[in-house]
CSV table of C-alpha atoms and ligand atoms in Angstrom, one decimal:
chain,number,residue,atom,x,y,z
A,1,MET,CA,18.4,-25.1,2.5
A,2,SER,CA,20.0,-22.0,1.1
A,3,HIS,CA,18.4,-18.8,2.3
A,4,ASP,CA,17.8,-17.3,-1.1
A,5,ARG,CA,16.3,-20.4,-2.8
A,6,ARG,CA,12.7,-20.1,-4.0
A,7,GLU,CA,12.4,-23.7,-5.2
A,8,LEU,CA,12.7,-27.1,-3.6
A,9,GLY,CA,13.0,-30.2,-5.8
A,10,GLY,CA,11.6,-28.3,-8.8
A,11,ARG,CA,8.7,-27.0,-6.7
A,12,ARG,CA,8.2,-23.3,-6.5
A,13,LEU,CA,7.8,-22.4,-2.8
A,14,ALA,CA,4.8,-20.3,-1.8
A,15,PRO,CA,5.2,-16.8,-0.3
A,16,GLU,CA,4.0,-17.9,3.1
A,17,THR,CA,6.8,-20.5,3.2
A,18,LEU,CA,9.4,-18.1,2.1
A,19,MET,CA,8.4,-15.6,4.9
A,20,MET,CA,10.2,-17.8,7.5
A,21,GLY,CA,13.7,-17.6,6.1
A,22,PHE,CA,14.1,-16.1,2.7
A,23,GLY,CA,16.8,-13.5,2.4
A,24,TYR,CA,18.5,-14.3,5.7
A,25,ASP,CA,21.6,-16.4,6.2
A,26,PRO,CA,21.9,-17.5,9.9
A,27,ALA,CA,25.6,-18.3,9.4
A,28,LEU,CA,26.2,-14.6,9.1
A,29,SER,CA,24.7,-13.9,12.5
A,30,GLU,CA,26.1,-16.5,14.9
A,31,GLY,CA,23.4,-19.0,13.8
A,32,ALA,CA,20.6,-16.9,15.2
A,33,ILE,CA,17.3,-18.4,13.8
A,34,LYS,CA,15.8,-14.9,13.5
A,35,PRO,CA,17.6,-11.9,12.0
A,36,PRO,CA,19.1,-9.9,14.8
A,37,LEU,CA,18.3,-6.2,15.0
A,38,PHE,CA,21.1,-4.3,13.3
A,39,GLN,CA,20.7,-1.1,15.3
A,40,SER,CA,23.7,0.5,13.7
A,41,SER,CA,24.0,3.8,11.7
A,42,THR,CA,27.2,2.9,9.8
A,43,PHE,CA,29.1,-0.2,8.8
A,44,VAL,CA,32.9,-0.8,9.0
A,45,PHE,CA,34.7,-1.4,5.7
A,46,ARG,CA,37.2,-4.2,5.6
A,47,SER,CA,39.5,-2.1,3.5
A,48,ALA,CA,39.7,1.3,1.9
A,49,GLU,CA,39.3,-0.5,-1.5
A,50,ASP,CA,35.9,-1.9,-0.3
A,51,GLY,CA,34.7,1.6,0.7
A,52,LYS,CA,35.6,2.9,-2.7
A,53,ARG,CA,33.9,0.0,-4.5
A,54,PHE,CA,30.7,0.2,-2.5
A,55,PHE,CA,30.4,4.0,-3.2
A,56,GLU,CA,31.1,3.5,-6.9
A,57,ILE,CA,28.0,1.3,-7.0
A,58,ALA,CA,25.8,3.3,-4.5
A,59,TYR,CA,26.4,6.6,-6.4
A,60,GLY,CA,26.1,4.9,-9.8
A,61,LEU,CA,29.7,5.8,-10.9
A,62,ARG,CA,30.0,2.5,-12.6
A,63,LYS,CA,27.8,-0.5,-13.4
A,64,GLN,CA,27.4,-3.2,-10.8
A,65,GLU,CA,29.0,-6.5,-11.9
A,66,PRO,CA,26.4,-9.4,-12.2
A,67,ASP,CA,27.6,-11.2,-9.1
A,68,GLU,CA,28.7,-8.1,-7.2
A,69,ALA,CA,26.6,-7.3,-4.1
A,70,LEU,CA,26.4,-3.7,-2.8
A,71,GLY,CA,28.3,-3.9,0.6
A,72,LEU,CA,26.8,-2.3,3.7
A,73,ILE,CA,27.6,1.4,3.9
A,74,TYR,CA,25.3,3.5,6.1
A,75,SER,CA,21.7,2.9,7.2
A,76,ARG,CA,20.2,5.7,5.1
A,77,ILE,CA,21.6,3.8,2.1
A,78,ASN,CA,21.3,0.2,3.2
A,79,ASN,CA,20.9,-1.9,6.4
A,80,PRO,CA,20.5,-5.7,6.8
A,81,ASN,CA,17.1,-5.4,8.5
A,82,LEU,CA,15.8,-3.3,5.6
A,83,GLU,CA,17.3,-5.6,3.0
A,84,ILE,CA,15.8,-8.8,4.5
A,85,LEU,CA,12.4,-7.2,4.7
A,86,GLU,CA,12.6,-5.8,1.2
A,87,ASP,CA,13.5,-9.2,-0.3
A,88,ARG,CA,10.6,-10.9,1.5
A,89,LEU,CA,8.1,-8.2,0.7
A,90,ALA,CA,9.0,-8.4,-3.0
A,91,VAL,CA,8.1,-12.1,-2.9
A,92,TRP,CA,4.4,-11.4,-2.5
A,93,GLU,CA,4.1,-9.5,-5.8
A,94,ASP,CA,6.9,-11.3,-7.5
A,95,ALA,CA,8.6,-7.9,-7.8
A,96,GLU,CA,12.2,-7.6,-8.9
A,97,ARG,CA,12.8,-5.2,-6.0
A,98,ALA,CA,11.2,-3.5,-3.0
A,99,LEU,CA,12.0,-0.5,-0.9
A,100,VAL,CA,10.7,0.2,2.6
A,101,PHE,CA,10.0,3.7,3.9
A,102,SER,CA,9.3,5.4,7.2
A,103,SER,CA,5.6,5.7,6.3
A,104,GLY,CA,3.1,5.0,3.6
A,105,MET,CA,3.1,8.7,2.8
A,106,ALA,CA,6.9,8.6,2.6
A,107,ALA,CA,6.7,5.8,0.0
A,108,ILE,CA,4.0,7.6,-2.0
A,109,SER,CA,5.7,11.1,-1.9
A,110,THR,CA,9.2,9.8,-2.6
A,111,SER,CA,7.9,7.6,-5.5
A,112,VAL,CA,5.9,10.4,-7.1
A,113,LEU,CA,8.7,12.9,-6.7
A,114,ALA,CA,11.1,10.4,-8.4
A,115,MET,CA,8.7,9.9,-11.3
A,116,SER,CA,7.9,13.6,-12.1
A,117,ARG,CA,9.5,16.9,-12.8
A,118,PRO,CA,8.3,20.5,-13.3
A,119,GLY,CA,5.9,20.8,-16.3
A,120,ASP,CA,4.6,17.2,-15.8
A,121,THR,CA,1.1,16.2,-15.0
A,122,VAL,CA,-0.2,13.6,-12.5
A,123,LEU,CA,-3.6,12.1,-13.1
A,124,TYR,CA,-5.1,10.4,-10.0
A,125,THR,CA,-8.3,8.6,-9.0
A,126,ALA,CA,-10.4,10.3,-6.4
A,127,PRO,CA,-11.2,9.8,-3.6
A,128,ALA,CA,-7.6,8.9,-2.6
A,129,TYR,CA,-6.1,8.7,0.8
A,130,GLY,CA,-6.2,12.1,2.5
A,131,GLY,CA,-2.5,12.6,2.7
A,132,THR,CA,-2.2,11.6,-1.0
A,133,GLU,CA,-4.8,14.1,-2.1
A,134,TYR,CA,-3.0,16.8,-0.1
A,135,LEU,CA,0.2,16.0,-1.8
A,136,PHE,CA,-1.5,16.1,-5.2
A,137,ASP,CA,-3.7,19.2,-4.6
A,138,ARG,CA,-1.5,21.4,-2.6
A,139,ILE,CA,2.1,20.4,-2.7
A,140,LEU,CA,2.9,19.2,-6.2
A,141,PRO,CA,1.4,22.3,-7.9
A,142,ARG,CA,3.8,24.4,-5.9
A,143,MET,CA,6.6,22.5,-7.6
A,144,GLY,CA,5.2,23.0,-11.1
A,145,VAL,CA,3.6,19.6,-11.3
A,146,GLN,CA,0.0,19.8,-12.4
A,147,THR,CA,-2.6,17.4,-11.1
A,148,ARG,CA,-6.0,16.2,-12.3
A,149,SER,CA,-8.4,13.7,-10.9
A,150,ILE,CA,-10.9,11.2,-12.2
A,151,GLY,CA,-13.6,9.5,-10.1
A,152,ALA,CA,-12.8,6.0,-8.8
A,153,GLY,CA,-15.5,3.7,-10.2
A,154,CYS,CA,-15.0,5.3,-13.7
A,155,SER,CA,-15.5,3.1,-16.8
A,156,ASN,CA,-12.5,2.1,-18.8
A,157,ASP,CA,-13.6,4.5,-21.6
A,158,GLN,CA,-13.7,7.4,-19.1
A,159,MET,CA,-10.3,6.5,-17.9
A,160,ASP,CA,-9.0,6.3,-21.4
A,161,ALA,CA,-10.5,9.7,-22.3
A,162,ALA,CA,-9.0,11.3,-19.1
A,163,VAL,CA,-5.6,9.9,-19.9
A,164,ARG,CA,-5.7,11.2,-23.5
A,165,GLU,CA,-6.9,14.6,-22.4
A,166,ALA,CA,-4.3,14.9,-19.7
A,167,HIS,CA,-1.6,13.8,-22.1
A,168,GLY,CA,-2.8,16.2,-24.8
A,169,VAL,CA,-3.0,19.3,-22.5
A,170,ALA,CA,0.4,18.5,-20.9
A,171,ALA,CA,2.0,18.0,-24.4
A,172,GLU,CA,0.7,21.3,-25.6
A,173,LYS,CA,2.6,23.1,-22.9
A,174,GLY,CA,5.7,21.0,-23.6
A,175,GLY,CA,5.2,18.7,-20.6
A,176,ARG,CA,4.3,15.1,-20.1
A,177,LEU,CA,1.5,13.1,-18.5
A,178,ALA,CA,4.1,11.4,-16.2
A,179,VAL,CA,2.1,9.5,-13.7
A,180,ILE,CA,-1.3,7.7,-13.6
A,181,TYR,CA,-2.0,7.2,-9.9
A,182,ILE,CA,-4.6,4.7,-8.8
A,183,GLU,CA,-6.0,3.8,-5.5
A,184,THR,CA,-8.2,0.8,-5.7
A,185,PRO,CA,-10.5,-0.1,-4.0
A,186,ALA,CA,-11.1,3.6,-3.1
A,187,ASN,CA,-11.4,4.5,0.5
A,188,PRO,CA,-14.1,4.5,2.1
A,189,THR,CA,-16.5,3.6,-0.7
A,190,ASN,CA,-14.6,0.6,-2.1
A,191,GLN,CA,-15.2,1.5,-5.8
A,192,MET,CA,-12.7,-0.3,-8.0
A,193,VAL,CA,-10.5,1.0,-10.8
A,194,ASP,CA,-9.2,-1.3,-13.7
A,195,ILE,CA,-5.4,-1.4,-13.4
A,196,ALA,CA,-4.9,-3.3,-16.6
A,197,ALA,CA,-7.1,-0.9,-18.6
A,198,ALA,CA,-5.1,2.1,-17.1
A,199,ARG,CA,-1.9,0.5,-18.3
A,200,ALA,CA,-3.3,0.0,-21.8
A,201,SER,CA,-4.3,3.7,-21.9
A,202,ALA,CA,-0.8,4.7,-20.7
A,203,GLU,CA,0.7,2.7,-23.5
A,204,ALA,CA,-1.8,4.1,-26.1
A,205,VAL,CA,-0.6,7.7,-25.4
A,206,GLY,CA,2.8,6.2,-25.0
A,207,GLY,CA,5.9,6.7,-27.0
A,208,LYS,CA,9.2,6.1,-25.4
A,209,GLU,CA,8.3,7.9,-22.2
A,210,ARG,CA,4.8,6.7,-21.5
A,211,PRO,CA,3.2,7.6,-18.2
A,212,VAL,CA,4.0,5.2,-15.4
A,213,VAL,CA,1.1,3.5,-13.5
A,214,LEU,CA,1.3,3.7,-9.7
A,215,VAL,CA,-1.2,1.8,-7.6
A,216,ASP,CA,-1.7,2.2,-3.9
A,217,ASN,CA,-2.4,-1.4,-2.8
A,218,THR,CA,-2.8,-0.8,0.9
A,219,PHE,CA,-6.4,-2.1,1.2
A,220,LEU,CA,-6.2,-5.5,-0.5
A,221,GLY,CA,-2.5,-6.2,-0.9
A,222,PRO,CA,-0.4,-8.2,-1.0
A,223,LEU,CA,-2.8,-11.2,-0.7
A,224,TRP,CA,-5.9,-10.2,-2.5
A,225,GLN,CA,-4.7,-7.9,-5.3
A,226,LYS,CA,-1.4,-7.9,-7.2
A,227,PRO,CA,-1.0,-4.7,-9.2
A,228,LEU,CA,2.3,-5.5,-10.8
A,229,ALA,CA,0.9,-8.7,-12.4
A,230,LEU,CA,-2.0,-6.6,-13.7
A,231,GLY,CA,0.3,-4.0,-15.4
A,232,ALA,CA,1.2,-1.5,-12.7
A,233,ASP,CA,4.7,-0.2,-12.8
A,234,LEU,CA,5.0,0.5,-9.1
A,235,ALA,CA,2.9,-0.9,-6.2
A,236,LEU,CA,2.8,1.3,-3.2
A,237,TYR,CA,1.8,0.4,0.4
A,238,SER,CA,1.2,1.8,3.8
A,239,LEU,CA,2.7,-1.1,5.7
A,240,THR,CA,1.2,0.5,8.8
A,241,LYS,CA,-2.1,-1.3,7.9
A,242,TYR,CA,-2.3,-5.0,7.0
A,243,VAL,CA,1.4,-5.8,6.6
A,244,GLY,CA,2.4,-4.4,10.0
A,245,GLY,CA,-0.9,-5.6,11.2
A,246,HIS,CA,-0.7,-4.9,14.9
A,247,SER,CA,-1.3,-1.1,15.0
A,248,ASP,CA,2.1,-0.6,16.5
A,249,LEU,CA,4.3,0.9,13.7
A,250,ILE,CA,4.2,3.3,10.8
A,251,ALA,CA,5.9,2.3,7.5
A,252,GLY,CA,5.5,2.1,3.8
A,253,ALA,CA,6.8,0.3,0.7
A,254,CYS,CA,7.3,0.6,-3.1
A,255,LEU,CA,7.6,-2.5,-5.3
A,256,GLY,CA,8.4,-2.8,-9.0
A,257,SER,CA,11.1,-3.5,-11.6
A,258,GLY,CA,14.8,-3.1,-10.6
A,259,GLU,CA,15.2,-0.2,-13.0
A,260,LEU,CA,12.2,1.9,-11.8
A,261,VAL,CA,12.7,1.1,-8.1
A,262,ALA,CA,16.4,2.2,-8.5
A,263,LYS,CA,15.1,5.7,-9.4
A,264,VAL,CA,12.9,5.7,-6.3
A,265,GLY,CA,15.8,4.4,-4.3
A,266,GLU,CA,18.0,7.4,-5.4
A,267,MET,CA,15.3,9.8,-4.2
A,268,ARG,CA,14.9,7.8,-0.9
A,269,THR,CA,18.6,8.0,-0.1
A,270,ILE,CA,18.6,11.7,-0.6
A,271,CYS,CA,15.3,12.5,1.1
A,272,GLY,CA,16.2,10.1,3.9
A,273,SER,CA,12.7,8.6,3.9
A,274,MET,CA,13.7,5.0,4.6
A,275,ALA,CA,12.4,2.9,7.5
A,276,ASP,CA,14.5,2.5,10.6
A,277,PRO,CA,16.0,-0.9,11.5
A,278,HIS,CA,13.7,-1.6,14.4
A,279,THR,CA,10.6,-0.9,12.4
A,280,ALA,CA,12.0,-3.2,9.6
A,281,TRP,CA,12.6,-5.9,12.2
A,282,LEU,CA,9.0,-5.7,13.5
A,283,LEU,CA,7.7,-5.9,9.9
A,284,THR,CA,9.8,-8.9,9.1
A,285,ARG,CA,8.2,-10.6,12.1
A,286,SER,CA,4.8,-9.5,11.0
A,287,LEU,CA,5.3,-11.0,7.5
A,288,GLU,CA,5.4,-14.5,9.1
A,289,THR,CA,1.7,-14.3,10.0
A,290,LEU,CA,0.5,-11.9,7.3
A,291,HIS,CA,-1.5,-14.6,5.4
A,292,LEU,CA,-3.0,-16.0,8.6
A,293,ARG,CA,-4.1,-12.6,9.7
A,294,MET,CA,-5.5,-11.5,6.4
A,295,GLN,CA,-7.4,-14.8,5.9
A,296,ALA,CA,-8.9,-14.7,9.4
A,297,ALA,CA,-9.9,-11.0,9.1
A,298,GLN,CA,-11.4,-11.6,5.7
A,299,ALA,CA,-13.5,-14.6,6.9
A,300,GLY,CA,-14.6,-12.6,9.9
A,301,ALA,CA,-15.6,-9.6,7.7
A,302,GLU,CA,-17.6,-11.9,5.5
A,303,THR,CA,-19.6,-13.2,8.4
A,304,VAL,CA,-20.1,-9.6,9.8
A,305,THR,CA,-21.1,-8.0,6.5
A,306,ALA,CA,-23.6,-10.8,5.8
A,307,TRP,CA,-25.2,-10.2,9.2
A,308,LEU,CA,-25.2,-6.4,8.8
A,309,ALA,CA,-26.7,-6.5,5.3
A,310,GLU,CA,-29.9,-8.1,6.8
A,311,HIS,CA,-30.2,-5.6,9.7
A,312,PRO,CA,-33.2,-3.3,9.4
A,313,LYS,CA,-31.2,-0.2,10.5
A,314,VAL,CA,-28.6,-0.7,7.9
A,315,ALA,CA,-29.3,0.8,4.5
A,316,ALA,CA,-26.4,-0.8,2.6
A,317,THR,CA,-23.0,-2.4,3.0
A,318,LEU,CA,-20.1,-1.3,0.7
A,319,ALA,CA,-17.4,-3.9,0.1
A,320,PRO,CA,-15.1,-4.3,-2.9
A,321,GLY,CA,-17.0,-5.8,-5.8
A,322,ASP,CA,-20.3,-4.5,-4.7
A,323,GLY,CA,-22.0,-2.2,-7.2
A,324,ASP,CA,-23.0,-2.5,-10.8
A,325,ALA,CA,-22.2,-5.4,-13.2
A,326,ALA,CA,-19.1,-3.6,-14.4
A,327,GLN,CA,-17.7,-3.3,-10.9
A,328,GLN,CA,-18.5,-6.9,-10.1
A,329,GLU,CA,-16.9,-8.1,-13.3
A,330,LEU,CA,-13.8,-6.0,-12.6
A,331,PHE,CA,-13.6,-7.3,-9.0
A,332,ALA,CA,-13.7,-10.9,-10.3
A,333,ARG,CA,-10.9,-10.2,-12.8
A,334,GLN,CA,-8.7,-8.1,-10.6
A,335,CYS,CA,-8.9,-9.4,-7.0
A,336,GLN,CA,-8.6,-12.7,-5.1
A,337,GLY,CA,-10.5,-11.6,-2.1
A,338,ARG,CA,-12.6,-8.7,-0.5
A,339,GLY,CA,-10.3,-8.1,2.4
A,340,SER,CA,-11.8,-6.9,5.7
A,341,THR,CA,-12.3,-3.1,5.4
A,342,PHE,CA,-15.8,-2.0,4.3
A,343,SER,CA,-18.3,0.6,4.9
A,344,LEU,CA,-22.0,0.7,5.8
A,345,ARG,CA,-24.7,3.2,5.4
A,346,LEU,CA,-27.0,3.6,8.4
A,347,LYS,CA,-30.6,4.7,8.0
A,348,GLY,CA,-30.5,8.3,9.2
A,349,GLY,CA,-27.5,10.7,9.4
A,350,GLU,CA,-24.7,11.9,11.6
A,351,THR,CA,-26.9,11.6,14.8
A,352,GLU,CA,-27.6,7.9,14.2
A,353,ALA,CA,-24.0,7.2,13.1
A,354,PHE,CA,-22.6,8.9,16.2
A,355,ARG,CA,-25.0,7.0,18.5
A,356,PHE,CA,-23.9,3.7,16.9
A,357,LEU,CA,-20.2,4.5,17.1
A,358,ASN,CA,-20.4,5.7,20.7
A,359,ALA,CA,-22.2,2.5,21.7
A,360,LEU,CA,-19.6,0.1,20.3
A,361,ARG,CA,-17.6,-1.8,22.9
A,362,LEU,CA,-15.3,-4.2,21.0
A,363,PHE,CA,-14.8,-2.1,17.9
A,364,LYS,CA,-12.5,0.7,18.9
A,365,LEU,CA,-13.2,4.2,17.6
A,366,ALA,CA,-10.1,5.1,15.6
A,367,VAL,CA,-8.9,5.8,12.1
A,368,SER,CA,-6.5,3.3,10.4
A,369,LEU,CA,-7.3,-0.3,9.4
A,370,GLY,CA,-5.8,-3.7,8.9
A,371,GLY,CA,-4.8,-4.4,12.5
A,372,THR,CA,-5.6,-7.5,14.6
A,373,GLU,CA,-8.2,-5.5,16.4
A,374,SER,CA,-11.5,-4.2,14.9
A,375,LEU,CA,-11.8,-0.4,14.3
A,376,ALA,CA,-14.7,1.9,13.4
A,377,SER,CA,-14.6,5.4,12.0
A,378,HIS,CA,-16.8,8.1,10.6
A,379,PRO,CA,-15.1,9.3,7.4
A,380,SER,CA,-17.2,12.4,6.8
A,381,SER,CA,-16.3,14.0,10.1
A,382,THR,CA,-12.7,12.7,10.4
A,383,THR,CA,-10.5,11.4,7.5
A,384,HIS,CA,-12.6,13.2,4.8
A,385,SER,CA,-13.7,16.2,6.8
A,386,ASP,CA,-11.8,18.6,4.6
A,387,TYR,CA,-13.8,17.6,1.5
A,388,SER,CA,-16.3,20.2,0.2
A,389,GLU,CA,-19.9,19.2,0.5
A,390,ALA,CA,-19.9,18.8,-3.3
A,391,ALA,CA,-16.9,16.5,-3.2
A,392,LYS,CA,-18.4,14.4,-0.4
A,393,ALA,CA,-21.6,14.0,-2.4
A,394,ARG,CA,-19.7,13.1,-5.6
A,395,CYS,CA,-17.6,10.5,-3.8
A,396,GLY,CA,-20.5,9.1,-1.8
A,397,ILE,CA,-19.2,10.1,1.7
A,398,GLY,CA,-22.3,11.0,3.5
A,399,PRO,CA,-22.9,11.6,7.3
A,400,ASP,CA,-24.6,8.2,7.4
A,401,LEU,CA,-21.4,6.4,6.3
A,402,VAL,CA,-19.4,4.3,8.8
A,403,ARG,CA,-16.2,2.5,8.0
A,404,LEU,CA,-15.3,-0.8,9.7
A,405,SER,CA,-12.0,-2.6,9.7
A,406,VAL,CA,-12.6,-6.1,11.0
A,407,GLY,CA,-9.7,-7.7,12.9
A,408,VAL,CA,-9.2,-11.3,14.0
A,409,GLU,CA,-11.5,-11.5,17.0
A,410,ASN,CA,-14.3,-14.1,17.0
A,411,PRO,CA,-16.8,-12.8,14.4
A,412,ASP,CA,-19.8,-13.8,16.6
A,413,ASP,CA,-18.5,-11.6,19.4
A,414,LEU,CA,-18.2,-8.7,16.9
A,415,ILE,CA,-21.7,-9.3,15.7
A,416,ALA,CA,-22.9,-9.2,19.4
A,417,ASP,CA,-21.2,-5.8,19.7
A,418,LEU,CA,-22.7,-4.5,16.5
A,419,GLU,CA,-26.2,-5.8,17.6
A,420,GLN,CA,-26.1,-3.9,20.9
A,421,ALA,CA,-24.7,-0.8,19.2
A,422,LEU,CA,-27.4,-0.8,16.5
A,423,ALA,CA,-30.0,-1.2,19.3
A,424,ALA,CA,-28.8,2.1,20.8
A,425,VAL,CA,-29.3,4.0,17.5
B,1,PLP,C1,-2.9,4.8,5.7
B,1,PLP,C2,-2.8,4.9,4.2
B,1,PLP,C3,-1.8,5.7,3.6
B,1,PLP,C4,-0.8,6.4,4.3
B,1,PLP,O1,0.1,5.6,5.1
B,1,PLP,P1,0.9,6.1,6.4
B,1,PLP,O2,1.6,4.8,6.8
B,1,PLP,O3,-0.1,6.5,7.4
B,1,PLP,O4,1.8,7.2,6.0
B,1,PLP,C5,-1.8,5.7,2.2
B,1,PLP,N1,-2.8,5.1,1.5
B,1,PLP,C6,-3.8,4.4,2.1
B,1,PLP,C7,-4.8,3.7,1.2
B,1,PLP,C8,-3.8,4.3,3.4
B,1,PLP,O5,-4.8,3.6,4.0
């Protein structure tokens, strides 16, 4: 079967099937069943004419012919391992194009830089990932890009009002509301934001240059939430988490339409924020088991949360879709699963939380999530420690809050670990 076919006998092949071979032609690599690692900085042109043609396309000096592929040039611009990975990653969200980056933050910062210019405004949902908030609060303003936030878990009316206000204030000063940036579910509280409603608000203030909607899909993607299908313009990922899945690499991605991703690609080529070939090779391998890992982790998390919710020392568990009726309805409309990262509130405060964390044996005490092994962390003293007390209170990040990322271990073993750790509280 051809390596770029998505159908067989009229049947559309599922992503998990395509992860085994899509985008790779063994005949180009001595018949190797798996893509070799192209650990090469540069690529030899067959002729001077080829070099000229490739650069004309890479630098946008002329339009690419419909059946003309961009030849390999230099690994900051393109590399076979990156291209195979990008083609496969795009399959999961049915995206026209994907780009991979050296980290989730590289994907986020390169994409936001590509979408904004001085005088623009970025509206984002808070809490967002720590590095993202740092970019928005401290770095973008230095470059003349203003930022505003709105609380995750906001109603659609609140989102719409925030979009109109940000658009109005920016327009008065001759700028634009350029980006609506959404992280859903929000970390660590798992409040959800309505992606389709944000897109509708962006179109309502619209015009020709409406704000683009960017969604960080690290927590539930690509299996349990598909932002592009819901109206997002770009879906962003830390591939470090579920997609890499083995806690052994750092990488990121940006998915979307060919036109928009090309703008991000220009910025990536010049900033040099692409992934390296070895990381791309590891990720291509990870993609073969992505669905198995995410399904197993989700099933384990369901067993673990059900047990925790009944425990007398646990005040509450916070998973995507928990919360009021609006949040439940949104979850049902927007997501296909809860994933395996959730938080719990212990009865007590930091003392109780620390006793619990220090007593855990199978759960390892580390930030990050989405790996095969289970992890536990204390957001208020680590990932969110630079929040003011007021911001922590507003976002629901108390000293009693513990975040768990459930891996693919036997869930009953994990429960045994939680049971003995709760006994030590
Ligand atoms: C980890 C993470 C990031 C940053 O990704 P890196 O790969 O660490 O740069 C961004 N967003 C979310 C939601 C994350 O969990």
